[in-house]
PDB file of C-alpha atoms in Angstrom:
ATOM      1  CA  LEU A   1       0.000   0.000   0.000  1.00 96.00           C
ATOM      2  CA  ALA A   2       1.301   3.441  -0.964  1.00 97.00           C
ATOM      3  CA  ILE A   3      -0.360   6.600   0.326  1.00 98.00           C
ATOM      4  CA  VAL A   4      -0.056   9.406  -2.210  1.00 98.00           C
ATOM      5  CA  ALA A   5       0.241  13.078  -1.316  1.00 96.00           C
ATOM      6  CA  PRO A   6      -1.122  15.020  -4.294  1.00 92.00           C
ATOM      7  CA  ASP A   7       1.263  17.918  -3.613  1.00 89.00           C
ATOM      8  CA  ALA A   8       4.037  18.940  -1.239  1.00 88.00           C
ATOM      9  CA  GLY A   9       1.558  20.581   1.153  1.00 89.00           C
ATOM     10  CA  ALA A  10      -0.216  17.256   1.751  1.00 91.00           C
ATOM     11  CA  VAL A  11       2.842  15.208   2.718  1.00 93.00           C
ATOM     12  CA  ASP A  12       2.305  15.495   6.499  1.00 93.00           C
ATOM     13  CA  ARG A  13      -1.344  14.407   6.179  1.00 91.00           C
ATOM     14  CA  ALA A  14      -0.306  11.483   3.963  1.00 94.00           C
ATOM     15  CA  ARG A  15       2.391  10.410   6.447  1.00 95.00           C
ATOM     16  CA  ARG A  16      -0.060  10.442   9.356  1.00 91.00           C
ATOM     17  CA  LEU A  17      -2.530   8.302   7.411  1.00 91.00           C
ATOM     18  CA  ALA A  18       0.222   5.952   6.251  1.00 94.00           C
ATOM     19  CA  ASP A  19       1.274   5.465   9.883  1.00 92.00           C
ATOM     20  CA  LYS A  20      -2.315   4.636  10.925  1.00 88.00           C
ATOM     21  CA  LEU A  21      -2.717   2.163   8.053  1.00 90.00           C
ATOM     22  CA  ASN A  22       0.797   0.697   8.305  1.00 93.00           C
ATOM     23  CA  ALA A  23       1.305   1.570   4.646  1.00 95.00           C
ATOM     24  CA  GLU A  24       4.620   0.610   3.101  1.00 95.00           C
ATOM     25  CA  LYS A  25       5.272   3.947   1.417  1.00 96.00           C
ATOM     26  CA  VAL A  26       4.335   7.586   1.108  1.00 97.00           C
ATOM     27  CA  VAL A  27       4.870   9.083  -2.322  1.00 97.00           C
ATOM     28  CA  THR A  28       4.322  12.612  -3.553  1.00 96.00           C
ATOM     29  CA  ILE A  29       2.964  13.947  -6.823  1.00 95.00           C
ATOM     30  CA  LEU A  30       5.152  16.750  -8.145  1.00 92.00           C
ATOM     31  CA  LYS A  31       3.192  19.164 -10.335  1.00 85.00           C
ATOM     32  CA  ARG A  32       4.336  22.009 -12.501  1.00 80.00           C
ATOM     33  CA  ARG A  33       1.534  24.506 -13.057  1.00 72.00           C
ATOM     34  CA  VAL A  34       1.606  26.888 -15.990  1.00 72.00           C
ATOM     35  CA  GLN A  35      -1.254  28.885 -14.462  1.00 69.00           C
ATOM     36  CA  ALA A  36      -3.951  28.430 -11.827  1.00 65.00           C
ATOM     37  CA  GLY A  37      -5.945  25.291 -12.593  1.00 62.00           C
ATOM     38  CA  LYS A  38      -3.617  24.106 -15.382  1.00 70.00           C
ATOM     39  CA  VAL A  39      -0.925  21.512 -14.781  1.00 73.00           C
ATOM     40  CA  ASP A  40       1.904  21.409 -17.324  1.00 76.00           C
ATOM     41  CA  SER A  41       3.598  18.235 -16.104  1.00 85.00           C
ATOM     42  CA  MET A  42       3.294  15.714 -13.315  1.00 92.00           C
ATOM     43  CA  HIS A  43       5.810  13.262 -11.836  1.00 92.00           C
ATOM     44  CA  ILE A  44       5.973  11.123  -8.717  1.00 95.00           C
ATOM     45  CA  ALA A  45       8.601  11.120  -6.004  1.00 95.00           C
ATOM     46  CA  GLY A  46       8.742   7.496  -4.907  1.00 94.00           C
ATOM     47  CA  ASP A  47       8.159   4.035  -6.325  1.00 96.00           C
ATOM     48  CA  VAL A  48       4.651   2.566  -6.644  1.00 97.00           C
ATOM     49  CA  SER A  49       5.500  -0.471  -8.779  1.00 97.00           C
ATOM     50  CA  GLY A  50       3.101  -3.313  -8.026  1.00 97.00           C
ATOM     51  CA  MET A  51       1.425  -1.379  -5.212  1.00 97.00           C
ATOM     52  CA  VAL A  52      -2.100  -0.212  -4.498  1.00 98.00           C
ATOM     53  CA  ALA A  53      -1.907   3.589  -4.471  1.00 98.00           C
ATOM     54  CA  VAL A  54      -4.336   5.740  -2.478  1.00 98.00           C
ATOM     55  CA  ILE A  55      -4.426   9.449  -3.305  1.00 98.00           C
ATOM     56  CA  VAL A  56      -5.483  11.445  -0.227  1.00 97.00           C
ATOM     57  CA  ASP A  57      -6.665  15.006  -0.779  1.00 96.00           C
ATOM     58  CA  ASP A  58      -8.847  17.612   0.894  1.00 95.00           C
ATOM     59  CA  MET A  59     -10.981  18.363  -2.175  1.00 95.00           C
ATOM     60  CA  THR A  60     -11.562  17.777  -5.847  1.00 96.00           C
ATOM     61  CA  ASP A  61     -13.567  20.076  -8.089  1.00 96.00           C
ATOM     62  CA  THR A  62     -13.465  19.120 -11.778  1.00 95.00           C
ATOM     63  CA  SER A  63     -11.135  16.156 -11.030  1.00 96.00           C
ATOM     64  CA  GLY A  64      -8.793  16.861 -13.950  1.00 93.00           C
ATOM     65  CA  THR A  65      -5.707  16.852 -11.737  1.00 92.00           C
ATOM     66  CA  LEU A  66      -6.976  13.810  -9.816  1.00 96.00           C
ATOM     67  CA  VAL A  67      -7.468  11.778 -13.002  1.00 96.00           C
ATOM     68  CA  LYS A  68      -4.086  12.863 -14.357  1.00 95.00           C
ATOM     69  CA  ALA A  69      -2.399  11.876 -11.078  1.00 96.00           C
ATOM     70  CA  ALA A  70      -4.051   8.438 -11.251  1.00 98.00           C
ATOM     71  CA  GLU A  71      -2.776   8.021 -14.814  1.00 97.00           C
ATOM     72  CA  VAL A  72       0.777   8.923 -13.753  1.00 97.00           C
ATOM     73  CA  LEU A  73       0.599   6.415 -10.886  1.00 98.00           C
ATOM     74  CA  LYS A  74      -0.622   3.655 -13.225  1.00 98.00           C
ATOM     75  CA  GLN A  75       2.092   4.530 -15.779  1.00 97.00           C
ATOM     76  CA  ASN A  76       4.624   4.137 -12.969  1.00 97.00           C
ATOM     77  CA  GLY A  77       3.419   0.642 -12.101  1.00 98.00           C
ATOM     78  CA  ALA A  78       0.657   1.018  -9.502  1.00 98.00           C
ATOM     79  CA  SER A  79      -1.592  -2.049  -9.621  1.00 98.00           C
ATOM     80  CA  LYS A  80      -4.694  -0.067  -8.594  1.00 98.00           C
ATOM     81  CA  VAL A  81      -5.376   3.575  -7.793  1.00 98.00           C
ATOM     82  CA  PHE A  82      -7.992   4.774  -5.321  1.00 98.00           C
ATOM     83  CA  ALA A  83      -8.734   8.333  -4.184  1.00 98.00           C
ATOM     84  CA  MET A  84      -9.935   9.441  -0.747  1.00 97.00           C
ATOM     85  CA  ILE A  85     -11.220  12.998  -0.856  1.00 97.00           C
ATOM     86  CA  THR A  86     -12.712  14.918   2.066  1.00 96.00           C
ATOM     87  CA  HIS A  87     -14.804  17.380   0.057  1.00 97.00           C
ATOM     88  CA  GLY A  88     -16.070  16.144  -3.304  1.00 97.00           C
ATOM     89  CA  VAL A  89     -17.137  19.367  -5.016  1.00 97.00           C
ATOM     90  CA  LEU A  90     -17.441  17.427  -8.295  1.00 97.00           C
ATOM     91  CA  THR A  91     -18.576  20.140 -10.691  1.00 96.00           C
ATOM     92  CA  ASP A  92     -18.908  19.207 -14.363  1.00 96.00           C
ATOM     93  CA  PRO A  93     -17.080  17.455 -15.933  1.00 97.00           C
ATOM     94  CA  ALA A  94     -15.760  15.693 -12.790  1.00 97.00           C
ATOM     95  CA  CYS A  95     -18.057  12.650 -12.851  1.00 97.00           C
ATOM     96  CA  SER A  96     -17.540  12.011 -16.554  1.00 97.00           C
ATOM     97  CA  ARG A  97     -13.759  12.299 -16.098  1.00 98.00           C
ATOM     98  CA  ILE A  98     -13.781   9.861 -13.176  1.00 98.00           C
ATOM     99  CA  GLU A  99     -16.027   7.401 -15.050  1.00 97.00           C
ATOM    100  CA  ALA A 100     -13.877   7.586 -18.198  1.00 98.00           C
ATOM    101  CA  SER A 101     -10.622   7.040 -16.301  1.00 98.00           C
ATOM    102  CA  ASP A 102      -9.171   3.564 -16.708  1.00 98.00           C
ATOM    103  CA  ALA A 103      -6.604   4.477 -14.052  1.00 98.00           C
ATOM    104  CA  LEU A 104      -9.001   5.240 -11.177  1.00 98.00           C
ATOM    105  CA  THR A 105     -10.616   2.249  -9.486  1.00 98.00           C
ATOM    106  CA  GLU A 106     -12.738   4.125  -6.947  1.00 97.00           C
ATOM    107  CA  VAL A 107     -13.178   7.625  -5.520  1.00 98.00           C
ATOM    108  CA  VAL A 108     -14.294   7.913  -1.893  1.00 97.00           C
ATOM    109  CA  VAL A 109     -15.692  11.253  -0.708  1.00 97.00           C
ATOM    110  CA  THR A 110     -17.537  12.412   2.399  1.00 96.00           C
ATOM    111  CA  ASP A 111     -21.025  13.853   2.475  1.00 96.00           C
ATOM    112  CA  THR A 112     -19.844  17.312   3.557  1.00 96.00           C
ATOM    113  CA  MET A 113     -21.366  18.325   0.221  1.00 96.00           C
ATOM    114  CA  PRO A 114     -24.539  16.768  -1.233  1.00 96.00           C
ATOM    115  CA  GLN A 115     -23.643  13.737  -3.365  1.00 96.00           C
ATOM    116  CA  ALA A 116     -26.981  12.130  -4.367  1.00 95.00           C
ATOM    117  CA  HIS A 117     -26.853  13.635  -7.870  1.00 95.00           C
ATOM    118  CA  ASN A 118     -23.230  12.568  -8.342  1.00 96.00           C
ATOM    119  CA  LEU A 119     -23.934   9.012  -7.178  1.00 95.00           C
ATOM    120  CA  SER A 120     -26.437   8.600  -9.991  1.00 94.00           C
ATOM    121  CA  ARG A 121     -23.810   9.672 -12.540  1.00 94.00           C
ATOM    122  CA  CYS A 122     -20.673   8.029 -11.212  1.00 96.00           C
ATOM    123  CA  SER A 123     -20.450   4.310 -10.464  1.00 96.00           C
ATOM    124  CA  LYS A 124     -16.903   4.703  -9.096  1.00 97.00           C
ATOM    125  CA  LEU A 125     -18.068   7.082  -6.362  1.00 97.00           C
ATOM    126  CA  VAL A 126     -18.452   5.939  -2.742  1.00 96.00           C
ATOM    127  CA  VAL A 127     -19.784   8.345  -0.119  1.00 96.00           C
ATOM    128  CA  LEU A 128     -18.917   8.173   3.576  1.00 94.00           C
ATOM    129  CA  SER A 129     -21.095  10.003   6.064  1.00 93.00           C
ATOM    130  CA  VAL A 130     -19.452  12.367   8.527  1.00 92.00           C
ATOM    131  CA  ALA A 131     -22.558  12.244  10.773  1.00 92.00           C
ATOM    132  CA  PRO A 132     -21.206   9.557  13.154  1.00 89.00           C
ATOM    133  CA  LEU A 133     -17.974  11.526  13.605  1.00 89.00           C
ATOM    134  CA  ILE A 134     -19.820  14.779  14.316  1.00 92.00           C
ATOM    135  CA  ALA A 135     -22.246  13.022  16.659  1.00 92.00           C
ATOM    136  CA  GLU A 136     -19.381  11.449  18.606  1.00 90.00           C
ATOM    137  CA  ALA A 137     -17.617  14.824  18.857  1.00 91.00           C
ATOM    138  CA  MET A 138     -20.815  16.428  20.172  1.00 95.00           C
ATOM    139  CA  ARG A 139     -21.308  13.590  22.679  1.00 93.00           C
ATOM    140  CA  ARG A 140     -17.757  13.992  23.975  1.00 92.00           C
ATOM    141  CA  ILE A 141     -18.116  17.742  24.328  1.00 94.00           C
ATOM    142  CA  HIS A 142     -21.431  17.329  26.153  1.00 96.00           C
ATOM    143  CA  THR A 143     -19.993  14.720  28.533  1.00 95.00           C
ATOM    144  CA  GLU A 144     -16.696  16.617  28.907  1.00 95.00           C
ATOM    145  CA  GLN A 145     -14.618  13.757  27.496  1.00 92.00           C
ATOM    146  CA  SER A 146     -11.345  14.020  25.622  1.00 91.00           C
ATOM    147  CA  MET A 147     -11.329  14.536  21.873  1.00 89.00           C
ATOM    148  CA  ASP A 148      -7.752  13.208  21.620  1.00 85.00           C
ATOM    149  CA  ASN A 149      -8.524   9.816  20.116  1.00 82.00           C
ATOM    150  CA  LEU A 150     -11.640  10.805  18.163  1.00 81.00           C
ATOM    151  CA  TYR A 151     -10.097   9.881  14.805  1.00 74.00           C
ATOM    152  CA  SER A 152      -8.924   6.478  15.989  1.00 69.00           C
ATOM    153  CA  THR A 153     -12.493   5.456  16.814  1.00 59.00           C
ATOM    154  CA  SER A 154     -14.113   3.326  14.140  1.00 61.00           C
ATOM    155  CA  PHE A 155     -17.485   4.354  12.787  1.00 53.00           C
ATOM    156  CA  LEU A 156     -20.018   2.582  10.624  1.00 47.00           C
ATOM    157  CA  PRO A 157     -18.752   1.982   7.080  1.00 49.00           C
ATOM    158  CA  ALA A 158     -20.585   3.502   4.126  1.00 47.00           C
ATOM    159  CA  LYS A 159     -22.784   1.382   1.958  1.00 48.00           C
ATOM    160  CA  ARG A 160     -21.719   1.519  -1.659  1.00 50.00           C
ATOM    161  CA  GLY A 161     -23.677   4.166  -3.530  1.00 50.00           C
ATOM    162  CA  VAL A 162     -25.783   5.205  -0.528  1.00 46.00           C
ATOM    163  CA  VAL A 163     -25.540   8.528   1.233  1.00 45.00           C
ATOM    164  CA  GLN A 164     -26.068   7.743   4.912  1.00 42.00           C
TER     165      GLN A 164
END
C-alpha cells in the first residue's frame, strides 16, 4: 500500500494516514503549473510499482488533476489507484472524467457536500457520512470527554452508492 500526497503541502497528512494504516510507502505527486488550474507536467517522487496507491486530498472540483495523477501512478506501475477525498465538489465534468478514467478504481468522498446527484452519474463514487464523527464529537463535548482519540475510533462503514 502506498499513500499518495497530491502535492508537497499534503505530505504530512499522507504520512499520518500511512502510519495509521501501516502503509509501506508515502509518495508525492510533483506538479508544474503553468497557471492556476492548469498543470503542465506531473511526476511522482517514490516508487509505486506493483502497489495499491491511495491518493489522499482535501478536495476535488473538476477532477482533472486527480485523473491525471491516477494516470501517472498507473504509468509508474501502480496495480490499482484509489482516491480518498474529504470534500467532493465534483462540478462538471468531474463525474464524466472519473467514469472515463481507466486508471481510477474508486473515488471515496464524504457527504460534507450533497452527493446524491453525483452518485447517480458516477459508479466509481463511494460516499462516507461524517454524521457519526460529528455526533461522537458532540457527545464527547457534552460529557466533557477528551477529543484526543476521536479519529482512531471506528465508525459505521458507508454502503456503496448510498448517502447515509
